[in-house]
Tab-separated table of C-alpha atoms and ligand atoms in Angstrom:
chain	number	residue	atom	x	y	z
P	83	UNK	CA	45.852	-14.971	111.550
P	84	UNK	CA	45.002	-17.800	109.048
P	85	UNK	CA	43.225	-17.165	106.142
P	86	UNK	CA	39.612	-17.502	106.608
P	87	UNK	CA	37.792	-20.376	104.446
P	88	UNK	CA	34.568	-20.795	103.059
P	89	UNK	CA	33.155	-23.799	101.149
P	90	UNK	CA	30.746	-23.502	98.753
P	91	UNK	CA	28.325	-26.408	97.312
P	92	UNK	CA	27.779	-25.116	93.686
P	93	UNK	CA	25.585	-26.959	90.287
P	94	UNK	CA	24.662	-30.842	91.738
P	95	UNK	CA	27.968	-32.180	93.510
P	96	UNK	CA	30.764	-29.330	92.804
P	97	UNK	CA	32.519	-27.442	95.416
P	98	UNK	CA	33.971	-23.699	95.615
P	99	UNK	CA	35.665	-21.883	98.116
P	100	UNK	CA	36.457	-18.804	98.925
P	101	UNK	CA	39.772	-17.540	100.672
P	102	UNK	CA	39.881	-14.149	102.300
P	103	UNK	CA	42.155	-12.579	104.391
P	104	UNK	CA	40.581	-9.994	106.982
P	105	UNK	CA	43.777	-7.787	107.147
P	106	UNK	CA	43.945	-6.346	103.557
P	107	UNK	CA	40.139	-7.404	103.001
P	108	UNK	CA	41.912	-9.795	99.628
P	109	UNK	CA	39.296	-12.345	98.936
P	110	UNK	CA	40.006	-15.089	96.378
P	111	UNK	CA	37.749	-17.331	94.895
P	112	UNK	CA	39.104	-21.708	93.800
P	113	UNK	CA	37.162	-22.804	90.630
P	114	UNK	CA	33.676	-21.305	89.636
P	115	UNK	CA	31.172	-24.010	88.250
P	116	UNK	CA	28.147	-21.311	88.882
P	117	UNK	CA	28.233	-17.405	89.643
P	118	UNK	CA	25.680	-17.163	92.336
P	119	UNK	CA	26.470	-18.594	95.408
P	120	UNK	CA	29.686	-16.939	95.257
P	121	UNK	CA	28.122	-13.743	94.742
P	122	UNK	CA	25.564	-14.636	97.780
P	123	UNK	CA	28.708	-15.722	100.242
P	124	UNK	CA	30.310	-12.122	99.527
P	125	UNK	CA	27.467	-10.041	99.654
P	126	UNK	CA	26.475	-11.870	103.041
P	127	UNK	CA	29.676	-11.510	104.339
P	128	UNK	CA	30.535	-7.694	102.762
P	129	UNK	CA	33.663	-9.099	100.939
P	130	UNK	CA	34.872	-8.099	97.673
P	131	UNK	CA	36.113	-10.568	95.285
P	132	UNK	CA	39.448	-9.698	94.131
P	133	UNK	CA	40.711	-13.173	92.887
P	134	UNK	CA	39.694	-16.199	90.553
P	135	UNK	CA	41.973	-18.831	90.923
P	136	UNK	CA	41.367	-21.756	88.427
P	137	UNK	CA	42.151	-25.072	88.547
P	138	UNK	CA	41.827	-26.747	84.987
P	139	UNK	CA	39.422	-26.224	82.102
P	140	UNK	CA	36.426	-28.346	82.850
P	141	UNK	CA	33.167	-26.585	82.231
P	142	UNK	CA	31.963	-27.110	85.732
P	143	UNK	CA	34.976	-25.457	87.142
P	144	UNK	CA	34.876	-22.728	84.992
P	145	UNK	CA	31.698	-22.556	83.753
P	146	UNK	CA	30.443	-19.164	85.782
P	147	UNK	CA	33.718	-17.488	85.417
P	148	UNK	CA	31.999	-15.194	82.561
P	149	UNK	CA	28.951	-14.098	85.340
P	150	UNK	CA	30.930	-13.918	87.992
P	151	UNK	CA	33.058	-11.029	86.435
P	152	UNK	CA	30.056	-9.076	85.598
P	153	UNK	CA	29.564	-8.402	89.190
P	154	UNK	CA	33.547	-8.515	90.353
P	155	UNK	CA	36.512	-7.048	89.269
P	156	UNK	CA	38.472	-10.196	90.164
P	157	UNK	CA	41.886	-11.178	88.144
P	158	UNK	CA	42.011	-14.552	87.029
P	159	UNK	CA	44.659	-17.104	87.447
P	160	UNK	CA	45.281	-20.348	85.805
P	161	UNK	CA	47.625	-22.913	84.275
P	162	UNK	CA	50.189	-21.195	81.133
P	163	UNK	CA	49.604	-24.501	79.655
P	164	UNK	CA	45.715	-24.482	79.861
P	165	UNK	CA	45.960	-20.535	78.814
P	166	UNK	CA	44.061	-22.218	75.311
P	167	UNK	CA	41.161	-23.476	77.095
P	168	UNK	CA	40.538	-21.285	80.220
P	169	UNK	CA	39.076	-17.983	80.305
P	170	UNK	CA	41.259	-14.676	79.867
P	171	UNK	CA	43.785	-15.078	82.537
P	172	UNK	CA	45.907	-12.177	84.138
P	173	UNK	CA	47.892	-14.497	86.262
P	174	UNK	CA	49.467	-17.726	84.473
P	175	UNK	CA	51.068	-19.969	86.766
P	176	UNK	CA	53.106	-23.088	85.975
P	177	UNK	CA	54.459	-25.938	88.632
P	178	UNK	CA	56.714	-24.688	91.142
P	179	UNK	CA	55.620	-20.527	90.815
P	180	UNK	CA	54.850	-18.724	94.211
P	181	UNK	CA	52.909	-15.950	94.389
P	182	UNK	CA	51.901	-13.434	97.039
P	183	UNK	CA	48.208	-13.298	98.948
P	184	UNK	CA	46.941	-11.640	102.060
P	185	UNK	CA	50.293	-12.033	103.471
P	186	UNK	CA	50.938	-15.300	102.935
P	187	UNK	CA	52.778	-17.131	100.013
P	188	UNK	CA	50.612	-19.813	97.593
P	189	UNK	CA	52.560	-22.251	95.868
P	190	UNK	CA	50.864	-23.605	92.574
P	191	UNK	CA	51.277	-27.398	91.778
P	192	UNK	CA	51.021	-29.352	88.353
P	193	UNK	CA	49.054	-32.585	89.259
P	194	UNK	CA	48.697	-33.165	85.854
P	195	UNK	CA	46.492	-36.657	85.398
P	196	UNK	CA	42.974	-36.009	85.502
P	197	UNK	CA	43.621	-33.160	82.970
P	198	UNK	CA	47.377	-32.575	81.458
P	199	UNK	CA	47.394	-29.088	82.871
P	200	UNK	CA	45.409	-28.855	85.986
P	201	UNK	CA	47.487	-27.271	88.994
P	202	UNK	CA	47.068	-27.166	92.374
P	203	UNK	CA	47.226	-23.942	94.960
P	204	UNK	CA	48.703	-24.044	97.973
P	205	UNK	CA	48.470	-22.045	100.893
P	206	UNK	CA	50.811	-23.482	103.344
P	207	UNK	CA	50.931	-21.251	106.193
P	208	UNK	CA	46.940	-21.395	106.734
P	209	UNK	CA	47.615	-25.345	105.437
P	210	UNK	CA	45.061	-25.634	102.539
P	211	UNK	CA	45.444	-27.636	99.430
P	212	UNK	CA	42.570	-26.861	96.809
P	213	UNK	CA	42.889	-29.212	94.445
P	214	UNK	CA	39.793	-30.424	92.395
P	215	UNK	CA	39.841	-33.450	90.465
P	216	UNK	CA	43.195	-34.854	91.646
P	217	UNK	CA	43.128	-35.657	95.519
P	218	UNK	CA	39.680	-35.577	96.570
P	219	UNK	CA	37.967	-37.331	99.678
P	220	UNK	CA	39.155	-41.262	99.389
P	221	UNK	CA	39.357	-40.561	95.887
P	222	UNK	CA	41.287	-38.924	93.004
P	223	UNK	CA	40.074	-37.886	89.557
P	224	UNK	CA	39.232	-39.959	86.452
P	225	UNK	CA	42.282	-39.943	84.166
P	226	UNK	CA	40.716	-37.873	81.020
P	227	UNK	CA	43.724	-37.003	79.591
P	228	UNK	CA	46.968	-38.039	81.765
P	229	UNK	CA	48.817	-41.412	82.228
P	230	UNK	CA	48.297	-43.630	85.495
P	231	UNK	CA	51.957	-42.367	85.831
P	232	UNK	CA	51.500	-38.878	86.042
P	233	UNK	CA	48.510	-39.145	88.594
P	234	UNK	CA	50.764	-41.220	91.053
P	235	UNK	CA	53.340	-38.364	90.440
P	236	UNK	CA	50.747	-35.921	91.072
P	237	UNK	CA	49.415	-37.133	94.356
P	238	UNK	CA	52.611	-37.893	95.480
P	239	UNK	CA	53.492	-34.328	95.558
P	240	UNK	CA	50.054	-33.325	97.675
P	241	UNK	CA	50.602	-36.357	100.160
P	242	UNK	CA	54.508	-34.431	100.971
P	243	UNK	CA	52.613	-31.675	102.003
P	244	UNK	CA	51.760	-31.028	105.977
P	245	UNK	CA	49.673	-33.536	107.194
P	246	UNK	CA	47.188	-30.769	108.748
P	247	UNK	CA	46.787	-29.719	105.396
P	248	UNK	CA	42.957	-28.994	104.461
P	249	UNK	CA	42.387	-31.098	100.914
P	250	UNK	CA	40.147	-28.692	99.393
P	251	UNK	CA	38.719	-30.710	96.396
P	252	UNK	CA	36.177	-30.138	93.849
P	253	UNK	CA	33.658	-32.761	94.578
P	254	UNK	CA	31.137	-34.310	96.961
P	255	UNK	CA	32.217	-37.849	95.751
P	256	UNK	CA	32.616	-38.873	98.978
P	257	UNK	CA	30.225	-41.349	99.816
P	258	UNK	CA	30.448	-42.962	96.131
P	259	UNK	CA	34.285	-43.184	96.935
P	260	UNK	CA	33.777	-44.976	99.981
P	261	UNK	CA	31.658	-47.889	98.608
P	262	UNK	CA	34.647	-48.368	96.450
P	263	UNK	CA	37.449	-47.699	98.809
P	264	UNK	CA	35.823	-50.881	101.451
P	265	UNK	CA	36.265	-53.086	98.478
P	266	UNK	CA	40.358	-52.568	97.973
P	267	UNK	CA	41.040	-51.843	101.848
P	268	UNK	CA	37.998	-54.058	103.678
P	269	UNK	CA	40.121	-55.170	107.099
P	270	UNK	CA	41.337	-50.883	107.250
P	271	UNK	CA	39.452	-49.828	110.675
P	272	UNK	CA	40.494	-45.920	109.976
P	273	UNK	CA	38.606	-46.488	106.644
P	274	UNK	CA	35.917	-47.976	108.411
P	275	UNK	CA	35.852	-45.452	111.215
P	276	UNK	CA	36.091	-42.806	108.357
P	277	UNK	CA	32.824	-44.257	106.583
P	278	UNK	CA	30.536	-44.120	109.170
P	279	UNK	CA	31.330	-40.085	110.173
P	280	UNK	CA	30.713	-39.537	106.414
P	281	UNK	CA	27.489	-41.415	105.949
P	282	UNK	CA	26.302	-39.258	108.911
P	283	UNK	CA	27.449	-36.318	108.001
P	284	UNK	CA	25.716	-36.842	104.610
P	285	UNK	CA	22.496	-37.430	106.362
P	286	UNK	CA	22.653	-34.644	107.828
P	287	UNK	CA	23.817	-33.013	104.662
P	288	UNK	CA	26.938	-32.166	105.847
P	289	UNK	CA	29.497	-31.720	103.211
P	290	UNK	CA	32.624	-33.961	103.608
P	291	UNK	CA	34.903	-31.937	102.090
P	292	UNK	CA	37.468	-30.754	103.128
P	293	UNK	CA	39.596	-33.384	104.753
P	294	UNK	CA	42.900	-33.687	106.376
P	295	UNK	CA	45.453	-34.982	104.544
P	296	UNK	CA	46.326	-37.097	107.062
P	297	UNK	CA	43.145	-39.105	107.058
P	298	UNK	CA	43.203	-39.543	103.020
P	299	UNK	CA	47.487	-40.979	103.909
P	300	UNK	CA	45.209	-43.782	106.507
P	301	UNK	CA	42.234	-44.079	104.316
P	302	UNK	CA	42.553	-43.021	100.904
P	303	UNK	CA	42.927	-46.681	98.795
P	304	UNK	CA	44.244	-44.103	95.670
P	305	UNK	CA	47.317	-42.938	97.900
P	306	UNK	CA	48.150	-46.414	99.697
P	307	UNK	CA	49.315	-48.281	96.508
P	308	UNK	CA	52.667	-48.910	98.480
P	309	UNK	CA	50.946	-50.784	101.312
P	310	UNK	CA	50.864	-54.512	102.123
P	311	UNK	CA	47.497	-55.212	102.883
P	312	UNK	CA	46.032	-53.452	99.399
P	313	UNK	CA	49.230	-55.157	97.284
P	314	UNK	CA	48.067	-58.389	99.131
P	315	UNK	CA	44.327	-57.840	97.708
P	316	UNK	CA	45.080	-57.394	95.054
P	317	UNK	CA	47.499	-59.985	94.555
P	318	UNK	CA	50.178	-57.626	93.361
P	319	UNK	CA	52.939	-58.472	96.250
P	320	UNK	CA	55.905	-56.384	95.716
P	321	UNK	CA	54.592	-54.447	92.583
P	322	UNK	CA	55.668	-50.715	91.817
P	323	UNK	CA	53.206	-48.804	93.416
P	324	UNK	CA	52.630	-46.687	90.522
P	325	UNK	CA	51.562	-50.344	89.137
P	326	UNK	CA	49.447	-50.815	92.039
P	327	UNK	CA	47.927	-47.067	91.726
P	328	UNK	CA	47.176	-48.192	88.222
P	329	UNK	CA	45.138	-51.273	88.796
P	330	UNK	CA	43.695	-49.123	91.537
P	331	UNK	CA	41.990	-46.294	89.251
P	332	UNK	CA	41.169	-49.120	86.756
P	333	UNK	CA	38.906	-50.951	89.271
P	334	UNK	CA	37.715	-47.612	89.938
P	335	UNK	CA	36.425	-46.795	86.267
P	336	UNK	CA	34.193	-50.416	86.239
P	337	UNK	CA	33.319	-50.308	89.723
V	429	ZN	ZN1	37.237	-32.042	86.128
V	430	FE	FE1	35.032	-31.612	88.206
């Protein structure tokens, strides 16, 4: 049996989720920007909270880890390399560690670029990717602290992964992305296809989130640096796709 997901809206536009596994009753938790509606999914669902997994330091992916623990005797993983700026963590996890939950193995990622430390977790066998502020719906984080380079290295590594994968990011930037996306990839008719479901799932108030990773691969302008139509745009024929990726997230920040 997969593990069982459950996304969360959380503070204004942030998502949470919560993994749990009905066979050993192990429920983790991705991020926590706000204690209660975590604490309102488990009680309505009778599960106990038995894992924080963290994804990097910013306050509104940590910011309700303190709460939360008040009510739940969770252990708390995170990055070794964040260890400075995240809460107490029992579980410190660096690129390329595995570790064991509800039967299944997750594999932690550094996709360093948004932060220099923030990892991804990957549950393959159920095929979800949570992974915040680096690939999110036709979008990717704002490059706080990492290079253009380590970004493109970063999502390079999440678009190897299954293309069933679930992109669990931290967001509902969907709809913002979009408008952007149109403007770098204007004759893609997946994109186009892609916008419309989202506008009406947003007016329905649907989130958008999460996403196969095989749409963001079709639609995503951030992970389609390499492609001839977007080089052609943007009149960078030929040009290293980290290059392209680069003028890509650029655009982005003055859009
Ligand atoms: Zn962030
Ligand atoms: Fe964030």
């Amino acid at each position: 049996m997969p593990l069982e997901l459950v996304t969360l809206p959380a503070l204004s536009d942030n998502y949470t989720y919560l993994l749990h596994d009905a066979d050993s009753g192990a429920t983790a938790c991705i991020d926590v920007p706000e204690a209660q509606p975590i604490l309102d999914a488990l009680q309505s669902r009778g599960w106990t909270l038995t894992e924080i997994w963290l994804t990097h330091h910013h306050h509104d992916h940590i910011g309700g880890v303190e709460d939360l623990l008040k009510f739940c005797d969770a252990k708390v993983a995170g990055a070794k390399a964040d260890r400075h700026r995240l809460p107490p963590l029992n579980r410190e996890v660096a690129d390329g560690d595995r570790f064991e939950f509800g039967g299944e193995f997750i594999d932690v990622l550094d996709v360093s670029g948004h932060t220099v430390g923030h990892v991804a977790f990957v549950a393959a066998e159920s095929g979800y990717a949570f992974t915040a502020d680096s690939l999110m719906a036709l979008g990717c984080g704002r490059l706080f602290e990492g290079t253009a380079e380590q970004m493109w290295d970063s999502l390079q590594k999440l678009a190897a992964l299954d293309p069933e994968t679930l992109i669990c990011s931290g967001h509902e930037y969907t709809q913002a992305n979009a408008r952007f996306a149109i403007t770098i990839d204007p004759d893609n008719a997946d994109l186009k296809a892609r916008i419309e479901r989202i506008n009406s799932m947003r007016e329905r108030n649907e989130p958008t989130v999460p996403c196969k990773l095989s749409a963001e691969v079709a639609t995503n302008p951030f992970l389609r640096a390499a492609d001839p139509a977007i080089q052609a745009r943007l009149d960078m024929i030929g040009a290293a796709p980290v290059d392209v990726f680069a003028e890509i997230r650029a655009r982005k920040d003055r859009f």
